[in-house]
Short mmCIF file of C-alpha atoms in Angstrom, two decimals:
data_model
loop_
_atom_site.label_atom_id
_atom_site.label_comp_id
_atom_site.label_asym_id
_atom_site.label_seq_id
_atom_site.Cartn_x
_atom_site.Cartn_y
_atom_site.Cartn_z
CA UNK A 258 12.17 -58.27 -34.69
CA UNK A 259 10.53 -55.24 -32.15
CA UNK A 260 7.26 -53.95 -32.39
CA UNK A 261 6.72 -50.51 -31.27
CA UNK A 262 2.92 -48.83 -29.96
CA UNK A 263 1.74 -45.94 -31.45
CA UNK A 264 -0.54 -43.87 -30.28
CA UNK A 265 -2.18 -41.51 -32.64
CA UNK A 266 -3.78 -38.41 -31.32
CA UNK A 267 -5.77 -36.32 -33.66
CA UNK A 268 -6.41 -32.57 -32.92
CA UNK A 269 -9.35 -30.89 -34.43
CA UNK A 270 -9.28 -27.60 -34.44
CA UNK A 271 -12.10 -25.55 -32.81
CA UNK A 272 -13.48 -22.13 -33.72
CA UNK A 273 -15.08 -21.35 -30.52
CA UNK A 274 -14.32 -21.36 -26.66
CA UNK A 275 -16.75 -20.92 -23.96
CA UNK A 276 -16.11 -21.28 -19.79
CA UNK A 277 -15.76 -18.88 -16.59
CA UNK A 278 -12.42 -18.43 -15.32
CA UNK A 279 -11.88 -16.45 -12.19
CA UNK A 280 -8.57 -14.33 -12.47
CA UNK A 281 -6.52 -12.96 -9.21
CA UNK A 282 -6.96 -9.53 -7.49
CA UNK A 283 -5.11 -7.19 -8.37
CA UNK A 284 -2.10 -6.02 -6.10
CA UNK A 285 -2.85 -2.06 -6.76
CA UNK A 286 -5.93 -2.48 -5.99
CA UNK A 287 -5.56 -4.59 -2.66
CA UNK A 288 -3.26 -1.76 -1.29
CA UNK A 289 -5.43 0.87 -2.09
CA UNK A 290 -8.47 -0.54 -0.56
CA UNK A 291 -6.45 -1.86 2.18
CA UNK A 292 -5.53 1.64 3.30
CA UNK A 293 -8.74 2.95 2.48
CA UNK A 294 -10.64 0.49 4.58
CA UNK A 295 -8.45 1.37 7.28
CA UNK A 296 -8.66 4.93 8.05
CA UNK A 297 -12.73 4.79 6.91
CA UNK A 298 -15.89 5.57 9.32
CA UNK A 299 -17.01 2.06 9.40
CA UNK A 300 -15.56 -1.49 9.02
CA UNK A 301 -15.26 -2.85 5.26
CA UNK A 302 -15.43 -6.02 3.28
CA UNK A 303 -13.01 -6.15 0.49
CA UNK A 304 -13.66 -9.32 -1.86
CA UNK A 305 -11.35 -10.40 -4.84
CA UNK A 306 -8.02 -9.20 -2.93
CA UNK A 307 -4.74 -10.43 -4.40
CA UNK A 308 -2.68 -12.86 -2.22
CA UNK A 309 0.85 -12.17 -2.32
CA UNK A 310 4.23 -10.81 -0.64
CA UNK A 311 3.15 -6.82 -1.37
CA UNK A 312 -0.29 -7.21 0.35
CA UNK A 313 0.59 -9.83 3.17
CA UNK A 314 3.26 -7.47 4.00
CA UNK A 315 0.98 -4.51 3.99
CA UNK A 316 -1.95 -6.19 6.25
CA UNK A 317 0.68 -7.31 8.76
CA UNK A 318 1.87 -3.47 9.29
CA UNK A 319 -2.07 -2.16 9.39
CA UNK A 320 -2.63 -4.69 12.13
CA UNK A 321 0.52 -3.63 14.14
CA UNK A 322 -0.54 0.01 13.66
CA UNK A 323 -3.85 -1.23 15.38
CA UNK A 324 -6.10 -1.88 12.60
CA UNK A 325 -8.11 -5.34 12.96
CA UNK A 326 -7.87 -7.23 9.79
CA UNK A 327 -9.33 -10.72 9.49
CA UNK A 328 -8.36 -12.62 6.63
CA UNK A 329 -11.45 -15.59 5.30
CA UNK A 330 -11.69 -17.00 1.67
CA UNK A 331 -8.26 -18.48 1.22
CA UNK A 332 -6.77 -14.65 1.73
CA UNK A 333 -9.23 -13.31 -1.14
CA UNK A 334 -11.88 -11.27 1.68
CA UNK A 335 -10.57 -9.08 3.59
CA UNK A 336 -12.96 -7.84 7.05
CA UNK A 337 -11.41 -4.38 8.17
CA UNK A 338 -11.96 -2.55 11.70
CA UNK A 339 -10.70 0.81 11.27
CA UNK A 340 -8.09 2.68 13.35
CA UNK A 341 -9.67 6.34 14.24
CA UNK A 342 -7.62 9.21 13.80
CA UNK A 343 -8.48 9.88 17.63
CA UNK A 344 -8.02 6.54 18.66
CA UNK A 345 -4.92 6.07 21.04
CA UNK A 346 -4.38 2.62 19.98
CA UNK A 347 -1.48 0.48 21.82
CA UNK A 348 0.59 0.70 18.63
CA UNK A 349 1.03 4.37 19.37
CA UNK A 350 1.51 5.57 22.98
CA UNK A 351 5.06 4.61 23.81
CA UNK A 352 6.29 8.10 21.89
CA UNK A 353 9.86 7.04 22.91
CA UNK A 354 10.15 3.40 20.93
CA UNK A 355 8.97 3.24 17.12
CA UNK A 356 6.52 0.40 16.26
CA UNK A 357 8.35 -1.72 13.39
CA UNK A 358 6.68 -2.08 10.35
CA UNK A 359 8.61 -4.63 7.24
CA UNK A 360 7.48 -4.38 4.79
CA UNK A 361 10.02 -6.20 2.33
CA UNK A 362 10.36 -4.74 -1.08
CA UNK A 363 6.61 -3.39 -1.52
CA UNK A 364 7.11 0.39 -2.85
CA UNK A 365 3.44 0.68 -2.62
CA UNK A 366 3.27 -0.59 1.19
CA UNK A 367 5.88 1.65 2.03
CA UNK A 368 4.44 5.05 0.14
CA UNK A 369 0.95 4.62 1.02
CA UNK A 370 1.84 3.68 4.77
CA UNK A 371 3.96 6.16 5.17
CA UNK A 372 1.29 8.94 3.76
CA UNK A 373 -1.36 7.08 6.13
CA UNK A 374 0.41 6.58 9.39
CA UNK A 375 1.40 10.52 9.19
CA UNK A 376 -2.33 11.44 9.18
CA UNK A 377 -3.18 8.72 11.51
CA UNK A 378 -0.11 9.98 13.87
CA UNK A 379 2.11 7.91 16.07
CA UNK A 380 5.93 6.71 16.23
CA UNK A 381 6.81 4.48 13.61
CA UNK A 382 9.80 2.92 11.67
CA UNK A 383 9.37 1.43 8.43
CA UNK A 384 11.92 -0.83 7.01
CA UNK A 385 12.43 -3.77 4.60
CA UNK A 386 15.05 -5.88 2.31
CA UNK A 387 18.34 -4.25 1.47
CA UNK A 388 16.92 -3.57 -2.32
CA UNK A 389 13.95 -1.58 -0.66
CA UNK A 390 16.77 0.84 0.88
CA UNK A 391 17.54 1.98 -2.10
CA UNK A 392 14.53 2.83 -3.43
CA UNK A 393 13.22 6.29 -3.67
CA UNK A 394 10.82 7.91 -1.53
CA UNK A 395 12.19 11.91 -0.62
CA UNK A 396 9.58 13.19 -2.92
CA UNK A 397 6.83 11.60 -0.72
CA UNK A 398 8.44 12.88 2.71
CA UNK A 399 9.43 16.23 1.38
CA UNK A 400 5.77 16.49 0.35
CA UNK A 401 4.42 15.39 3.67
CA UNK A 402 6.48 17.72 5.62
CA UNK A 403 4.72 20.63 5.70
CA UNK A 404 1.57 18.53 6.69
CA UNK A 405 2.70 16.36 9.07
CA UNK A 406 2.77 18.09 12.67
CA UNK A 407 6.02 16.17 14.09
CA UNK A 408 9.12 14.90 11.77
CA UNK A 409 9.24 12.16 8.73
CA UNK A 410 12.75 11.01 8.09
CA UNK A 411 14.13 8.66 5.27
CA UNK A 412 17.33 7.32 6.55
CA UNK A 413 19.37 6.29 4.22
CA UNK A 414 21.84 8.03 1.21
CA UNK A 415 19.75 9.69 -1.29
CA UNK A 416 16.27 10.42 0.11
CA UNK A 417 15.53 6.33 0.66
CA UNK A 418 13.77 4.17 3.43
CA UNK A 419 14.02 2.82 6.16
CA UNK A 420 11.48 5.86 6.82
CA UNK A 421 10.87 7.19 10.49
CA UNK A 422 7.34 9.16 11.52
CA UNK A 423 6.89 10.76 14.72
CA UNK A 424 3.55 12.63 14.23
CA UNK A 425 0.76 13.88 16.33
CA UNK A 426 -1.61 14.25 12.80
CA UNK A 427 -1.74 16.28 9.87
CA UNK A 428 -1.40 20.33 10.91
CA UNK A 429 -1.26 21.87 7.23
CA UNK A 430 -3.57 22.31 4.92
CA UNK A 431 -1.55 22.58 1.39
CA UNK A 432 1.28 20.94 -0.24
CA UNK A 433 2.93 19.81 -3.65
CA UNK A 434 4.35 17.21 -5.09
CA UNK A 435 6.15 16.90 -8.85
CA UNK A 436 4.19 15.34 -11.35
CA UNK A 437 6.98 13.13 -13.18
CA UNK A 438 7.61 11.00 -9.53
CA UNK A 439 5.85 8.10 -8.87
CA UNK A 440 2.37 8.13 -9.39
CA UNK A 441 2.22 5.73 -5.65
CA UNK A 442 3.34 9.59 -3.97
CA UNK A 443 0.43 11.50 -5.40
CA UNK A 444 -2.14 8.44 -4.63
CA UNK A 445 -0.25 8.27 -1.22
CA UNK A 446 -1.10 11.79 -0.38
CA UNK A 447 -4.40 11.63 -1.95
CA UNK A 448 -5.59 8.83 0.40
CA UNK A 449 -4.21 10.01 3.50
CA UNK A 450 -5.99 13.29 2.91
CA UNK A 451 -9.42 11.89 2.70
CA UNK A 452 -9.14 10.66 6.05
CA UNK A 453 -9.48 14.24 7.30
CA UNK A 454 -12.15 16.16 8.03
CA UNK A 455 -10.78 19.18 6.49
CA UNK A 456 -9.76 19.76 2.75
CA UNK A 457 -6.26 19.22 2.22
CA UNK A 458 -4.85 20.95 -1.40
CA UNK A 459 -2.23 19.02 -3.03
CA UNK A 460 -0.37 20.73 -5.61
CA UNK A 461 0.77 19.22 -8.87
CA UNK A 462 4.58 19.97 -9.79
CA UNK A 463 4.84 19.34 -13.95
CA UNK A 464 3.15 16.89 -16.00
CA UNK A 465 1.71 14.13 -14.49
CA UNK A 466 2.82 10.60 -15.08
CA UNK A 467 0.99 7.12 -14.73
CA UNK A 468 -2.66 9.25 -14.55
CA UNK A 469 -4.44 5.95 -14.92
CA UNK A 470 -3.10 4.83 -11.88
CA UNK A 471 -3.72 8.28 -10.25
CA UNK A 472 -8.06 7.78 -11.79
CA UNK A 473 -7.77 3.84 -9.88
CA UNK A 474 -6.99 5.52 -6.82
#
C-alpha cells in the first residue's frame, strides 16, 4: 500500500491591488535626450534612461565624437558634458581618417547621429551589423545635403549605411524632407537644427506619419 502527500493550496480571489512598481526608460526617449544633452549650452542629468543595446551603442559613439558621458545608477543617470559646435575636439581634427562609430542595428543611433554629427562637423564613418546595411536612410542624407557644408554619403545599394560625413557645419538654412519616411528623419533634422544659432526651415514633403513620435521629440 503507498501513501501519497497532498498539498492543498487555496486561492482567494482579490478585488483590489495596491504597490509601486518602477518600469524601464524608454529607448526613444534615451536617444533623444542623449543627443539633446549633447549638443546643449550646459552639461545635463538625464534620470530614468533605458539600458540596452540601442542606447549603449549610442553613448559609446557620443563619447568617441568627444562628448563626456558618465554613466551612475546601474546605467539609469546619465551626466552629459557637451561637445560645442566650435569645439575642435580630438575626435575631429585628423580630416584625412574618419572616426568609427558602430552602432549595431540601432536605426535611431544611426539617424539622429548622423543629423547631429553634420551640424556638429567633423570626419566620421558610421557603420554596424550586416542587417543595419540594409536599412534605409537616403531620405535623411538627401535632406541634409543642402545643409551640410562638406559631403554625407550612404555607401551601400539603395540609399543604406554604412554612412560617411565630412562636414565643416551646417551652411544652409532650408530643406525638406517627405512626410511618409520615418518619423526618426524629421526628429533627426529637428534636433540637429536646434543646436544652431540660426533658424533652420525644414520642409514637410506629404502627410506626415508617426506625429506622436514627431510631438516626443
Amino acid at each position: 500500500m503507498s501513501v501519497r502527500n497532498e498539498t492543498t493550496v487555496e486561492l482567494k480571489p482579490v478585488t483590489r491591488i495596491c504597490g509601486d512598481i518602477q518600469p524601464p526608460g524608454s529607448k526613444s526617449l534615451t536617444n533623444r535626450a542623449l543627443i539633446v544633452a549633447s549638443v546643449a549650452s550646459g552639461s545635463s542629468r538625464i534620470e530614468g534612461a533605458l539600458v540596452s543595446e540601442d542606447t549603449e551603442v549610442m553613448i559609446e559613439s557620443l563619447r568617441r565624437a568627444g562628448v563626456k558621458i558618465e554613466v551612475s545608477g546601474g546605467g539609469t543617470i546619465l551626466d552629459v558634458e557637451p561637445i560645442s559646435i566650435d569645439q575642435e575636439s580630438s575626435a575631429r581634427q585628423d580630416a584625412g581618417t574618419p572616426v568609427e562609430l558602430f552602432i549595431a542595428n540601432s536605426g535611431t543611433s544611426v539617424r539622429f547621429l548622423a543629423a547631429m554629427l553634420s551640424v556638429v562637423g567633423g570626419h566620421y564613418r558610421l557603420s554596424g551589423v550586416p542587417r543595419m546595411h540594409q536599412r534605409p536612410i537616403g531620405d535623411l542624407v538627401e535632406a541634409l545635403k543642402p545643409l551640410v557644408s562638406g559631403q554625407i554619403v550612404a555607401e551601400s545599394e539603395g540609399g543604406c549605411p554604412p554612412v560617411t560625413i565630412e562636414s565643416s557645419g551646417w551652411k544652409g538654412e532650408a530643406t525638406s524632407v517627405g512626410g511618409g519616411v520615418s518619423s526618426q528623419y524629421l526628429s533627426g533634422l529637428m534636433m540637429a537644427g536646434g543646436a544652431k544659432m540660426e533658424a533652420t526651415t525644414i520642409c514637410i514633403d506629404g502627410e506626415l506619419v508617426s506625429k506622436p513620435y514627431v510631438k516626443m521629440t
